[in-house]
Coordinates of C-alpha atoms and ligand atoms in Angstrom, one line a residue:
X1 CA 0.0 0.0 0.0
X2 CA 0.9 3.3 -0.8
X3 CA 1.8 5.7 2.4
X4 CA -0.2 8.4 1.3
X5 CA -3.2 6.1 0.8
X6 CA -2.7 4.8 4.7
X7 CA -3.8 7.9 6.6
X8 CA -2.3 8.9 10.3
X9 CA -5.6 7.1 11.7
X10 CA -6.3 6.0 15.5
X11 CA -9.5 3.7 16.2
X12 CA -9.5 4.8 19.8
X13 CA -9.2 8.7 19.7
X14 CA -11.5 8.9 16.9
X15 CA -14.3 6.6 19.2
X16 CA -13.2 8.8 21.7
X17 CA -12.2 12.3 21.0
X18 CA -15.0 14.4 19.9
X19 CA -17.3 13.1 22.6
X20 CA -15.6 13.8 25.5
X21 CA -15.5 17.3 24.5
X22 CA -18.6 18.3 22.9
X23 CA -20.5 16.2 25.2
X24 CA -18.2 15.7 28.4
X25 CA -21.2 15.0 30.9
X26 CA -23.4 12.7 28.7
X27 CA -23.9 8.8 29.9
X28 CA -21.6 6.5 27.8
X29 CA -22.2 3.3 29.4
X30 CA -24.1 2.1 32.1
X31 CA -23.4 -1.5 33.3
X32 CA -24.7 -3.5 36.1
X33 CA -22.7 -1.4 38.8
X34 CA -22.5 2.0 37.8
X35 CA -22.3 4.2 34.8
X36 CA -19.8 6.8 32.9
X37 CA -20.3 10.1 31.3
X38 CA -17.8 10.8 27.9
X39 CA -15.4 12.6 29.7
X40 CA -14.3 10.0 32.6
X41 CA -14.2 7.3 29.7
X42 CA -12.0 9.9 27.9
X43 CA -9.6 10.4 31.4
X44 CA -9.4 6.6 32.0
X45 CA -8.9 5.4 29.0
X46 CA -6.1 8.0 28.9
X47 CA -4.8 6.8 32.5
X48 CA -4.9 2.9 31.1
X49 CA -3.3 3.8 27.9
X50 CA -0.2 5.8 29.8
X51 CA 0.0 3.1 33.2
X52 CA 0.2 0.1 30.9
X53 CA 3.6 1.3 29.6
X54 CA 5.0 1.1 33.3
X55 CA 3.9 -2.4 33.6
X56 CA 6.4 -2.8 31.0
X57 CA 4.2 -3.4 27.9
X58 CA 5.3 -1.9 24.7
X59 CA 3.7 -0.6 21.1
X60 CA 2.3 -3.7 19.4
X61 CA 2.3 -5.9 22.4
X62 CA -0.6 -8.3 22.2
X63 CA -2.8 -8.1 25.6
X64 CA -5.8 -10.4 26.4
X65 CA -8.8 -9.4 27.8
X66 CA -11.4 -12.1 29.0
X67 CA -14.4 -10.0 31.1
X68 CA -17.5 -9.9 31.5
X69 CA -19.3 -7.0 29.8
X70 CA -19.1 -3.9 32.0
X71 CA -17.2 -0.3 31.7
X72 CA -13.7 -2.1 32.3
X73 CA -14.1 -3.3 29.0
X74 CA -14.2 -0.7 26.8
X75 CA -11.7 1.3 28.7
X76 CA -9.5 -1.2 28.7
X77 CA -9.9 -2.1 24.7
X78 CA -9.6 1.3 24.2
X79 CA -7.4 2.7 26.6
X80 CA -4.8 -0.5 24.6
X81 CA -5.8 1.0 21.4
X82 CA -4.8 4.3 22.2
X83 CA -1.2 2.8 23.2
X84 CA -0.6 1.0 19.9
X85 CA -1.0 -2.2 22.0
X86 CA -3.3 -4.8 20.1
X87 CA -6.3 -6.3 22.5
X88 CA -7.6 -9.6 21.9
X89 CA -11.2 -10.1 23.2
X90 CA -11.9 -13.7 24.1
X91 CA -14.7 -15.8 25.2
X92 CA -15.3 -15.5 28.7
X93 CA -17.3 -19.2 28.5
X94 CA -14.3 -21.0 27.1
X95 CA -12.9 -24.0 28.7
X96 CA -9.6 -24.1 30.1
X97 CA -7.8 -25.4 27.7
X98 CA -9.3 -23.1 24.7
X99 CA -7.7 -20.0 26.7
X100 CA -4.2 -21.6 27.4
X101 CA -4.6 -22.0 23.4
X102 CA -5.0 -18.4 22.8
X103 CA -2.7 -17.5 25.2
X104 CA 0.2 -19.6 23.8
X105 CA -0.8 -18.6 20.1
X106 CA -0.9 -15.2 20.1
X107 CA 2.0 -14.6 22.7
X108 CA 0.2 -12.2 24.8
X109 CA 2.2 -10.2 27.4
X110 CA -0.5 -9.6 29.6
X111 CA -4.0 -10.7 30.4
X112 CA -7.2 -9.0 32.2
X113 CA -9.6 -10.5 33.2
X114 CA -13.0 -10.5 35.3
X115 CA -12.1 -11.1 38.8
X116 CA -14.1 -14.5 38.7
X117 CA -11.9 -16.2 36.4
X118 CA -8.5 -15.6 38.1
X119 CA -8.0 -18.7 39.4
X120 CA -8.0 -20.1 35.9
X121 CA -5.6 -17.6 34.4
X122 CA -3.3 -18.1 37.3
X123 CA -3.3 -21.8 36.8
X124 CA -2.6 -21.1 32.7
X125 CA 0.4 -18.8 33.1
X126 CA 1.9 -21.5 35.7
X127 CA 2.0 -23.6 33.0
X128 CA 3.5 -21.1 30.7
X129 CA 7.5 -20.6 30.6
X130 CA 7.5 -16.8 29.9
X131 CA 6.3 -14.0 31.9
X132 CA 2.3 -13.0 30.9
X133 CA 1.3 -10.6 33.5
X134 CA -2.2 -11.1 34.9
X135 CA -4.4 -7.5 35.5
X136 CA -7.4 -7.7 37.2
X137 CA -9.9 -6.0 39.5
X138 CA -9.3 -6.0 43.4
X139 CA -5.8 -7.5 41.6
X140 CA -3.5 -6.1 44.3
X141 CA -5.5 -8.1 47.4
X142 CA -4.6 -11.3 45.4
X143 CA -1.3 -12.8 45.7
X144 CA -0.5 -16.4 45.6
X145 CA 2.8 -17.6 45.4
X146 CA 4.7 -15.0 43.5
X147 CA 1.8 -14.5 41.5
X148 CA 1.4 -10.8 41.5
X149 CA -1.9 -9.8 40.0
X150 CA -1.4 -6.0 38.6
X151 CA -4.9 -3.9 39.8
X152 CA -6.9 -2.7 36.9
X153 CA -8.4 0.3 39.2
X154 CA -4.9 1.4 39.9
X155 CA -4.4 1.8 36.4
X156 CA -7.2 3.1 34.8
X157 CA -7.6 5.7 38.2
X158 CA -4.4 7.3 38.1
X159 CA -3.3 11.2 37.8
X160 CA -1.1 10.6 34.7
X161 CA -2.6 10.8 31.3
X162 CA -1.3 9.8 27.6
X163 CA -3.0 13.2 26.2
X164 CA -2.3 11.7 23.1
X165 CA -2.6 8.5 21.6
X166 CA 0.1 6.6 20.0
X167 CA 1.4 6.9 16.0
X168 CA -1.2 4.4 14.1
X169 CA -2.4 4.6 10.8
X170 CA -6.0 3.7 8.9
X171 CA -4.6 0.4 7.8
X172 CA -2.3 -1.0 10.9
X173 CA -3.0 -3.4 12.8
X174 CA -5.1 -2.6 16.1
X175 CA -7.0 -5.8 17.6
X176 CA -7.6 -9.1 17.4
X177 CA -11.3 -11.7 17.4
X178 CA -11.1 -15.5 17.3
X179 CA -12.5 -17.5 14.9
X180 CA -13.6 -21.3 15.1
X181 CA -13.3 -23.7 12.4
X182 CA -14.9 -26.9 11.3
X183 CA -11.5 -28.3 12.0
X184 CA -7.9 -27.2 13.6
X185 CA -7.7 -24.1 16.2
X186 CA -9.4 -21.3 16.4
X187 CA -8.0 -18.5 14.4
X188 CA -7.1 -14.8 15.4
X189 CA -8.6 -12.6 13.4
X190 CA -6.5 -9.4 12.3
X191 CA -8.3 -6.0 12.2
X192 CA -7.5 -2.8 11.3
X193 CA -7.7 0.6 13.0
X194 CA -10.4 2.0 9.9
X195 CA -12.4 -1.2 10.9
X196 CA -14.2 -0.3 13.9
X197 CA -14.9 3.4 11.9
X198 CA -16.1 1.7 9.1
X199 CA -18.7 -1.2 10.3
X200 CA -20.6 2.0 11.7
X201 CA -19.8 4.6 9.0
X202 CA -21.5 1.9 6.7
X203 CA -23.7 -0.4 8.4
X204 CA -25.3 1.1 11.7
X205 CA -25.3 4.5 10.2
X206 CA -26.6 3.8 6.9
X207 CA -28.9 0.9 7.7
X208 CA -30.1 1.4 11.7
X209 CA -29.7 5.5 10.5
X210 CA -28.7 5.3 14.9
X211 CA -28.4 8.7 16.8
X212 CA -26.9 10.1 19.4
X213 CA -30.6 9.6 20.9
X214 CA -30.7 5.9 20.9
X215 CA -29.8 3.6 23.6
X216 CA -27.9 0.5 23.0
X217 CA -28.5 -3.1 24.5
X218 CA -26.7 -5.8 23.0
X219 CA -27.5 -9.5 24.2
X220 CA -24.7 -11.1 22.4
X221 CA -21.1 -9.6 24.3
X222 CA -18.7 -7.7 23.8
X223 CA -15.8 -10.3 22.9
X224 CA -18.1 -11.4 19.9
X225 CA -17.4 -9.1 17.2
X226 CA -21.3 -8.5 16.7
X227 CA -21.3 -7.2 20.4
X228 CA -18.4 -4.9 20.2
X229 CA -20.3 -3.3 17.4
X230 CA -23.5 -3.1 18.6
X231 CA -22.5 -1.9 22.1
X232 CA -19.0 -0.3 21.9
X233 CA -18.5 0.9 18.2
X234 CA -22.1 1.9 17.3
X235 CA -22.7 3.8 20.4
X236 CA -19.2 5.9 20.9
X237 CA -19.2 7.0 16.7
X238 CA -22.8 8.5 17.7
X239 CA -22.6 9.6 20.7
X240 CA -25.1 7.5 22.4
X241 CA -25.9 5.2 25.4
X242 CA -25.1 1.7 26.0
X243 CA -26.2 -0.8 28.5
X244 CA -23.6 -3.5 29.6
X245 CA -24.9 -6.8 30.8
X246 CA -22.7 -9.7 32.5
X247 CA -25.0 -12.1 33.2
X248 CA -25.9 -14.9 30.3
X249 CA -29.2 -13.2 28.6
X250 CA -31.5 -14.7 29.5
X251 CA -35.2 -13.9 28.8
X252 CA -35.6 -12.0 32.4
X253 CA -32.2 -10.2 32.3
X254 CA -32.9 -9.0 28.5
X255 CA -36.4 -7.9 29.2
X256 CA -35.5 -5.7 32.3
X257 CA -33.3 -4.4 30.8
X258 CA -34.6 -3.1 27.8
X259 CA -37.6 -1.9 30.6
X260 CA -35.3 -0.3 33.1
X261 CA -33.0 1.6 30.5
X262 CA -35.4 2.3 27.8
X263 CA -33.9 0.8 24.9
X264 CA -34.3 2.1 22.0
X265 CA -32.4 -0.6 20.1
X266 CA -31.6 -4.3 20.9
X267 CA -29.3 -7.1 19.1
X268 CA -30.1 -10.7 19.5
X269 CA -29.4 -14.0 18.3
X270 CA -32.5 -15.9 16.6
X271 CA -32.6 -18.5 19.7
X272 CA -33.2 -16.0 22.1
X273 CA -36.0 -13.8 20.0
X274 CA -37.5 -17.6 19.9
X275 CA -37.7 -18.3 23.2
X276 CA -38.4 -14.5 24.3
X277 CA -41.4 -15.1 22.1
X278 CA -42.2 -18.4 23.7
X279 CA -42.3 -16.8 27.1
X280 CA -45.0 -14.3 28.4
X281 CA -44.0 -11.4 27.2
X282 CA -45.6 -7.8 27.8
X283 CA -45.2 -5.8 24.6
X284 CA -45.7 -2.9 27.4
X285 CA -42.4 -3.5 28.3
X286 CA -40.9 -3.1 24.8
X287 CA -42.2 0.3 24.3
X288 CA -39.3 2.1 24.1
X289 CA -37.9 -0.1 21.2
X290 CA -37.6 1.6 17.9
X291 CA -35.9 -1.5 16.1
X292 CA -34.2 -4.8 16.9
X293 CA -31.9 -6.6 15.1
X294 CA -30.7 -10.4 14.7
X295 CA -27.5 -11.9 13.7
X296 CA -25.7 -15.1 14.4
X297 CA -27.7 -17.3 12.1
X298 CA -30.9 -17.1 10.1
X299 CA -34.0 -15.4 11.5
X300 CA -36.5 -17.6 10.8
X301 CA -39.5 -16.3 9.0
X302 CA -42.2 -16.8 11.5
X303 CA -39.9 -15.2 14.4
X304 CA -39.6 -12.1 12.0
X305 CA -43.1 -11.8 11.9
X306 CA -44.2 -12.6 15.7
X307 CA -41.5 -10.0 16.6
X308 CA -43.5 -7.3 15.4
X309 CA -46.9 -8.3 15.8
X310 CA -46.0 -9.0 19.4
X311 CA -43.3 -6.2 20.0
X312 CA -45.2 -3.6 17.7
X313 CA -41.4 -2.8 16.3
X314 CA -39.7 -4.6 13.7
X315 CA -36.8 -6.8 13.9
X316 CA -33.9 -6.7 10.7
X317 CA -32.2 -9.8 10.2
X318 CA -28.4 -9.4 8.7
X319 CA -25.3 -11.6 7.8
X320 CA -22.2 -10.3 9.5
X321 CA -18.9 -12.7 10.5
X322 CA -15.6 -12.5 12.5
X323 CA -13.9 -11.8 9.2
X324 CA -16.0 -9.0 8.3
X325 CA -16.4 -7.6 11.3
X326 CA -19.9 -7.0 11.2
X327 CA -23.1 -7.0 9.3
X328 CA -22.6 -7.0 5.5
X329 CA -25.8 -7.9 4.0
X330 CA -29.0 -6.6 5.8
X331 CA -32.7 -6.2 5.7
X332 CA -33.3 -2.7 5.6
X333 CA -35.9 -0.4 7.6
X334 CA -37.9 0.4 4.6
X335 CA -37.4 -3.0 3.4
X336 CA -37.4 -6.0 5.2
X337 CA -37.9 -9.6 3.9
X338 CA -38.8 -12.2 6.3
X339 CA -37.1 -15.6 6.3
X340 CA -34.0 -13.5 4.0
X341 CA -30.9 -12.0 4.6
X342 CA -31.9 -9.1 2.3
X343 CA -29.3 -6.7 0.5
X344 CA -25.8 -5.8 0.9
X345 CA -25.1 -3.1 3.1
X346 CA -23.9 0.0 1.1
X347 CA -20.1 -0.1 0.6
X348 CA -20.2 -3.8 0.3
X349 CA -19.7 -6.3 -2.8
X350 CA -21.1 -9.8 -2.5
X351 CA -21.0 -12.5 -5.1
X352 CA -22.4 -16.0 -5.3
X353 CA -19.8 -18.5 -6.5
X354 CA -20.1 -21.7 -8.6
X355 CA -17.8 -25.1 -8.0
X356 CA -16.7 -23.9 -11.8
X357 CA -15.4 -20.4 -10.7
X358 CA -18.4 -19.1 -12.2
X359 CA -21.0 -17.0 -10.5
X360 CA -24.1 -18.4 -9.7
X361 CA -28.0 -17.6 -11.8
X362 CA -30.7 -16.1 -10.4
X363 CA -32.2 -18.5 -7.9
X364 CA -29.2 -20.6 -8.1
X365 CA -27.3 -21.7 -5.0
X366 CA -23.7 -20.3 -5.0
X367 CA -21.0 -19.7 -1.9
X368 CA -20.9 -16.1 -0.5
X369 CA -18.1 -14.0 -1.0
X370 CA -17.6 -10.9 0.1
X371 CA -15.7 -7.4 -0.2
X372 CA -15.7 -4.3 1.8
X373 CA -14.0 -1.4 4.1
X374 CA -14.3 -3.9 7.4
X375 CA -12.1 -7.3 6.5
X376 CA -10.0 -8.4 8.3
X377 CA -6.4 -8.4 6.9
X378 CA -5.1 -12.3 7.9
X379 CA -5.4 -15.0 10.2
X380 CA -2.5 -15.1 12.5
X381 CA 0.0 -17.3 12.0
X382 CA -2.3 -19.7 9.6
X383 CA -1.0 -19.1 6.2
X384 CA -3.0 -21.6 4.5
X385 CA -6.0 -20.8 6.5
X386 CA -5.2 -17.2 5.6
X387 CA -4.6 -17.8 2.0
X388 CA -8.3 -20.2 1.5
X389 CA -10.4 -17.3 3.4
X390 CA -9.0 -13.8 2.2
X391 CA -8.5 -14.0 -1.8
X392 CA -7.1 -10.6 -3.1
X393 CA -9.7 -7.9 -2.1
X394 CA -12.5 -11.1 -1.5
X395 CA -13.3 -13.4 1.5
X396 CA -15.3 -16.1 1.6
X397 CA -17.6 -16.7 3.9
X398 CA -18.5 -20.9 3.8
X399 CA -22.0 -19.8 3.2
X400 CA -24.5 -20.7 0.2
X401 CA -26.9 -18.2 -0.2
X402 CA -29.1 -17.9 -3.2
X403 CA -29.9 -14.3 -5.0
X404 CA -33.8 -13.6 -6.2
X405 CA -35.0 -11.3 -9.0
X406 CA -35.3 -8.3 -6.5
X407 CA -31.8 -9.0 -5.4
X408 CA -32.7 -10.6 -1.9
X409 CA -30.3 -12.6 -0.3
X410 CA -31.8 -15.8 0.8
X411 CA -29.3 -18.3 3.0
X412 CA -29.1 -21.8 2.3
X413 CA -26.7 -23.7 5.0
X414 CA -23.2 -23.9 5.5
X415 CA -20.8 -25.2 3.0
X416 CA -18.3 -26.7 5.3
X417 CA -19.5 -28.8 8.8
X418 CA -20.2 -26.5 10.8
X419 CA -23.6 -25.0 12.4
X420 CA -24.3 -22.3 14.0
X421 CA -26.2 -22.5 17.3
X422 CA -27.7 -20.0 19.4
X423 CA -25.6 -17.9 16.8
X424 CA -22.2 -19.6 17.6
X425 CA -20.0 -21.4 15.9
X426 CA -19.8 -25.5 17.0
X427 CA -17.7 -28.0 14.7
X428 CA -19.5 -31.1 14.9
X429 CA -16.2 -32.9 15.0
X430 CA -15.5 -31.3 18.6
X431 CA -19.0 -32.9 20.0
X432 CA -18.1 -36.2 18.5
X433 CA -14.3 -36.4 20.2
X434 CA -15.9 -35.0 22.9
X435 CA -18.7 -37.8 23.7
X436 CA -16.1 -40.4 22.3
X437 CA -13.3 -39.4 25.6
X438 CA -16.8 -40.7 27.7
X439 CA -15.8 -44.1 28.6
X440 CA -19.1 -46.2 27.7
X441 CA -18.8 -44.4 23.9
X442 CA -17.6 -46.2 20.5
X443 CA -18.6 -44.2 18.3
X444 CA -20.3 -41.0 17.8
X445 CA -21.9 -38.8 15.3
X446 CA -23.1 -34.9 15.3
X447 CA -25.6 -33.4 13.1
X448 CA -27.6 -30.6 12.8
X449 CA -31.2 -31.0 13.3
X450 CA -34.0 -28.2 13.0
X451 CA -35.8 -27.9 16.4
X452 CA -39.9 -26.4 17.4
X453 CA -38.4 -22.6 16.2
X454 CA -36.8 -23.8 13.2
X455 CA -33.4 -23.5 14.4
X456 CA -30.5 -25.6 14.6
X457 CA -29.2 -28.0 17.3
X458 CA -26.9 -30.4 17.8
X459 CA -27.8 -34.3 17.7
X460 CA -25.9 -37.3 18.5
X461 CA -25.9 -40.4 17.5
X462 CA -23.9 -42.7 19.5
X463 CA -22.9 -46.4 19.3
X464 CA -21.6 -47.6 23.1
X465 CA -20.0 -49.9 24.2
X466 CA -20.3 -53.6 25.5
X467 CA -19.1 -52.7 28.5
X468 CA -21.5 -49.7 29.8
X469 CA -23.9 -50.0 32.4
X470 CA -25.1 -46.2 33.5
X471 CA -28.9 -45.5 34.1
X472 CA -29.0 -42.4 33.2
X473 CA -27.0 -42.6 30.3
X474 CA -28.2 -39.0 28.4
X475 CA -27.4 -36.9 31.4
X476 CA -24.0 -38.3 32.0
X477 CA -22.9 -37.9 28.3
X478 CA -24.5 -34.0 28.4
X479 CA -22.9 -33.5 31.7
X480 CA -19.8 -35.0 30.3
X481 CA -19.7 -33.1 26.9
X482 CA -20.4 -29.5 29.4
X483 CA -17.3 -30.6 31.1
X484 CA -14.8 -30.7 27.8
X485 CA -16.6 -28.0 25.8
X486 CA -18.5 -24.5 26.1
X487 CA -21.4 -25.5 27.7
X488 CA -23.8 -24.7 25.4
X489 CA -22.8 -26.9 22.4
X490 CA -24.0 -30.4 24.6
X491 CA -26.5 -32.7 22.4
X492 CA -30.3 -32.2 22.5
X493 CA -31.2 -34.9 21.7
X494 CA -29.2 -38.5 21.5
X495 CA -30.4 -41.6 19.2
X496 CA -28.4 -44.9 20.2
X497 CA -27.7 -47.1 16.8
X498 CA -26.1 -50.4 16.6
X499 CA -23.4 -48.8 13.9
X500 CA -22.8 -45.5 12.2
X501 CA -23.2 -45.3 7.9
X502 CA -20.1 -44.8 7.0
X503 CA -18.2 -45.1 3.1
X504 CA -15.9 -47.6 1.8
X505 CA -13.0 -45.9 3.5
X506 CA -14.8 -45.7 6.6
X507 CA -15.9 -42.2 7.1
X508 CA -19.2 -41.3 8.7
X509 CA -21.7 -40.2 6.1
X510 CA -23.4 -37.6 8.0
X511 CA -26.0 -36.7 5.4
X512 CA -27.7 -40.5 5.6
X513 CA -28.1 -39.3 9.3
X514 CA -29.1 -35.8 8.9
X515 CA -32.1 -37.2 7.1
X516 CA -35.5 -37.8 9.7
X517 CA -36.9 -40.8 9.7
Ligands
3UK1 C1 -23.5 -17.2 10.1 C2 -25.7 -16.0 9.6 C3 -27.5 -16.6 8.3 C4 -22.9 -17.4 8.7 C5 -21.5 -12.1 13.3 C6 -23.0 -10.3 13.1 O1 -22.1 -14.4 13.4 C7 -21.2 -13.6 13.3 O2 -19.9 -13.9 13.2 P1 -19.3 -15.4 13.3 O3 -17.9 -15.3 12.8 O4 -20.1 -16.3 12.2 C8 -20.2 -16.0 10.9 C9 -21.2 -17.0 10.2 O5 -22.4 -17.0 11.0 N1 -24.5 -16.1 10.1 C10 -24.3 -14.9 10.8 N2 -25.4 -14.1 10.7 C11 -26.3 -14.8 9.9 N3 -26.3 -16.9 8.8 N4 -28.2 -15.5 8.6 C12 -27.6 -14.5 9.4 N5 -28.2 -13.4 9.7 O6 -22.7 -18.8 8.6 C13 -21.6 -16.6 8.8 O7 -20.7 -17.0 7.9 O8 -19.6 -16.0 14.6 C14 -22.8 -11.6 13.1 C15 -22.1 -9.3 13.2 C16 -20.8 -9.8 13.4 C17 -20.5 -11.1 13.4 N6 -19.2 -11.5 13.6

């Protein structure tokens, strides 16, 4: 790239800047604790950004952060940002082993983290040679054998400021997201400072057409890049309000919320519009809403349309990813399309791609690619993954999607094994090795199978051993899978078979078992 094409450009500053001078005393966030106007997130960012470089940390040094959503986070994303030091937001649900993973891979100097899951980072980085430093709330009142936890109030609470933030540019590197596969580790995803601009420049500007009036709730968190949009990017570019959640959302949490705060605009995942719309809801509550908006996987059409009737505001379904950042094809206020993805978002290319390198007819399935100002630049450190995702300008997305005569989007499944569930990620393959480490197990197989709301779940089907004599045998394998894996991605339902279809070669034909008999 050309230097004069790669502007003097930092993500941070220009989330930050503006705000906390035009409006220093209006309410950025408000989490379950407390809440900040512009101009204290301004000062402690500023304080993080300039105390982090006396721990020791330097430009470009990777830092973890694993928390649960609350004001910490942002300054502390930010307040890295702002230092030239790269965050990388991680799951806060991940297993052990998952975070010693992304710990090891991307090399991290430091880590913060929520105050509940120190005793898990403390075991990781006694298994590590080198030297991460852990930063946490209430750190300094922990110490276990020569474990020093750094305090995160100390740092983003002290009298000395970076006024400025450090030299970036539009184009350099300034955080990472990981990405799961149907196979291999999970990939961190590379984004650039112009990014986090540009995913609400095109997308929550154009398409939500947000203000500095709205209020933010977003169910899905903050270390899923469709939460650090819809509660950290969308609401700083506008000057608005977010509410931060830790808890899991569940139907209660989301619904007070959105009652006590007045929301004016809420993110979901489609398995938690179903079963908000399975509960008792009082549309009384949702009053405030002007729009909603679901992501994650596809809104089924009858949720799209129960939404409304029942909230009396509409719901727009969109297709974002890790890759792209955000949402990239979108139903749009003025035109929404239930059951469909609907159009690209302004700014954005999208093609539909045959096995022939040709693209794909009207009404024709083809694999989604897509181009635009928020893509990620590489996988870390995973060439070949790198070089089958990210092809010149394009990136494909595994999906199929087919295109109608009004140029709707419609999607069609993945193209690769894995499914998406409650608007994750799961790899069949990890379910399988999971239930097979259960000692009664031979065999097992995953598919995905459509459940009451039209939305996917995971289903085993397990061949067991001679030798296996539980009662309960469903809830030891579900308790067993929650164990190894992210809770959430356990079986719904199991079917016990003699043997598994499987090919000449003796791989597991998954398709004979994802048809219902
Ligand atoms: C699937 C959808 C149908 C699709 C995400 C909004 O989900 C996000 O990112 P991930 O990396 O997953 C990407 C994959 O998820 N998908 C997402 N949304 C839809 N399929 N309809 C949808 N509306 O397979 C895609 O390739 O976890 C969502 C914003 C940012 C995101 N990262």
């Amino acid at each position: 790239m050309k230097q004069e094409d790669n502007k003097e450009f930092n993500a941070a500053y220009d989330l930050i800047h503006k705000n906390s001078i035009k409006i220093p005393d209006k309410i950025a966030f408000i989490d379950d604790d407390q809440t900040i106007n512009y101009s204290n997130l301004s000062k402690k960012v500023k304080s993080f950004s300039n105390q982090i470089f006396k721990l020791g940390l330097k430009e470009k040094d990777r830092i973890i952060i694993c928390m649960f959503d609350c004001i910490n986070f942002p300054i502390t994303f930010l307040g890295s940002i702002w230092s030239n030091i790269i965050p990388i937001c991680v799951n806060t649900m991940l297993p052990k082993q998952d975070l010693e993973y992304m710990l090891r891979d991307s090399q991290a100097k430091a880590v913060i983290c929520s105050k509940d899951l120190l005793e898990v980072f403390i075991e990781i980085k006694n298994s590590l040679d080198n030297e991460t430093l852990i930063i946490s709330e209430e750190g300094e009142k922990v110490t276990t054998n020569n474990n020093k936890v750094y305090d995160l109030s100390f740092l983003i609470n002290s009298n000395e400021y970076n006024l400025n933030p450090s030299q970036t540019f539009e184009s350099s590197e300034c955080f990472w997201l990981y990405s799961s596969g149907s196979t291999g580790k999970p990939k961190g995803t590379i984004h650039i400072h112009k990014s986090l601009k540009n995913t609400s420049t095109y997308y929550a500007k154009k398409i939500l057409k947000i203000t500095s009036e709205d209020i933010f709730f977003s169910a899905a968190k903050l270390f899923f890049a469709y939460g650090l949009g819809n509660a950290l990017t969308f609401p700083l570019s506008i000057g608005g309000t977010s509410i931060l959640s830790k808890d899991r959302p569940t139907v209660e949490i989301v619904n007070n919320k959105i009652k006590h705060n007045n929301v004016t605009i809420f993110f979901g995942v489609p398995t938690l519009y179903a079963a908000m719309l399975n509960s008792n809801l009082k549309t009384e509550d949702f009053k405030s809403l002007r729009l909603s908006v679901s992501a994650g996987e596809a809104l089924p059409e009858h949720l799209c349309n129960k939404w409304s009737k029942t909230i009396g505001s509409n719901v727009l379904d969109g297709i974002g990813s890790t890759e792209m950042l955000h949402i990239f094809i979108s139903n749009y206020i003025d035109l929404i399309t239930p059951g469909s993805s609907g159009k690209p978002v302004p700014g954005y290319e999208v093609r539909l791609m045959k096995e022939d390198n040709s693209e794909a007819d009207m009404n024709e399935i083809g694999e989604l690619e897509v181009k635009g100002p928020t893509s990620a630049i590489s996988y870390w450190n995973k060439p070949e993954k790198t070089e089958a995702t990210f092809i010149g300008d394009w990136v494909k997305t595994g999906d199929k999607y087919t295109k109608d005569a009004n140029g709707i989007y419609k999607y069609c499944g993945r193209s690769d094994d894995m499914m998406k569930v409650s608007g994750q990620y799961v790899s069949p393959f990890e379910i399988e090795e999971a239930l097979q480490s259960h000692k009664y197990v031979l065999e097992a197989a995953v598919v995905g199978k459509k459940d009451k709301d039209e939305l996917l779940k995971p289903k085993a089907f397990v061949v067991l051993n001679d030798n296996n004599n539980a009662t309960n045998l469903e809830k030891e394998l579900t308790a067993h899978v929650k164990k190894i894996l992210t809770p959430f991605k356990y079986p719904r339902w199991y079917e016990f078979v003699s043997s598994l279809p499987k090919t000449a070669t003796g791989k597991i034909q998954r398709y004979k078992l994802r048809i219902e008999k």
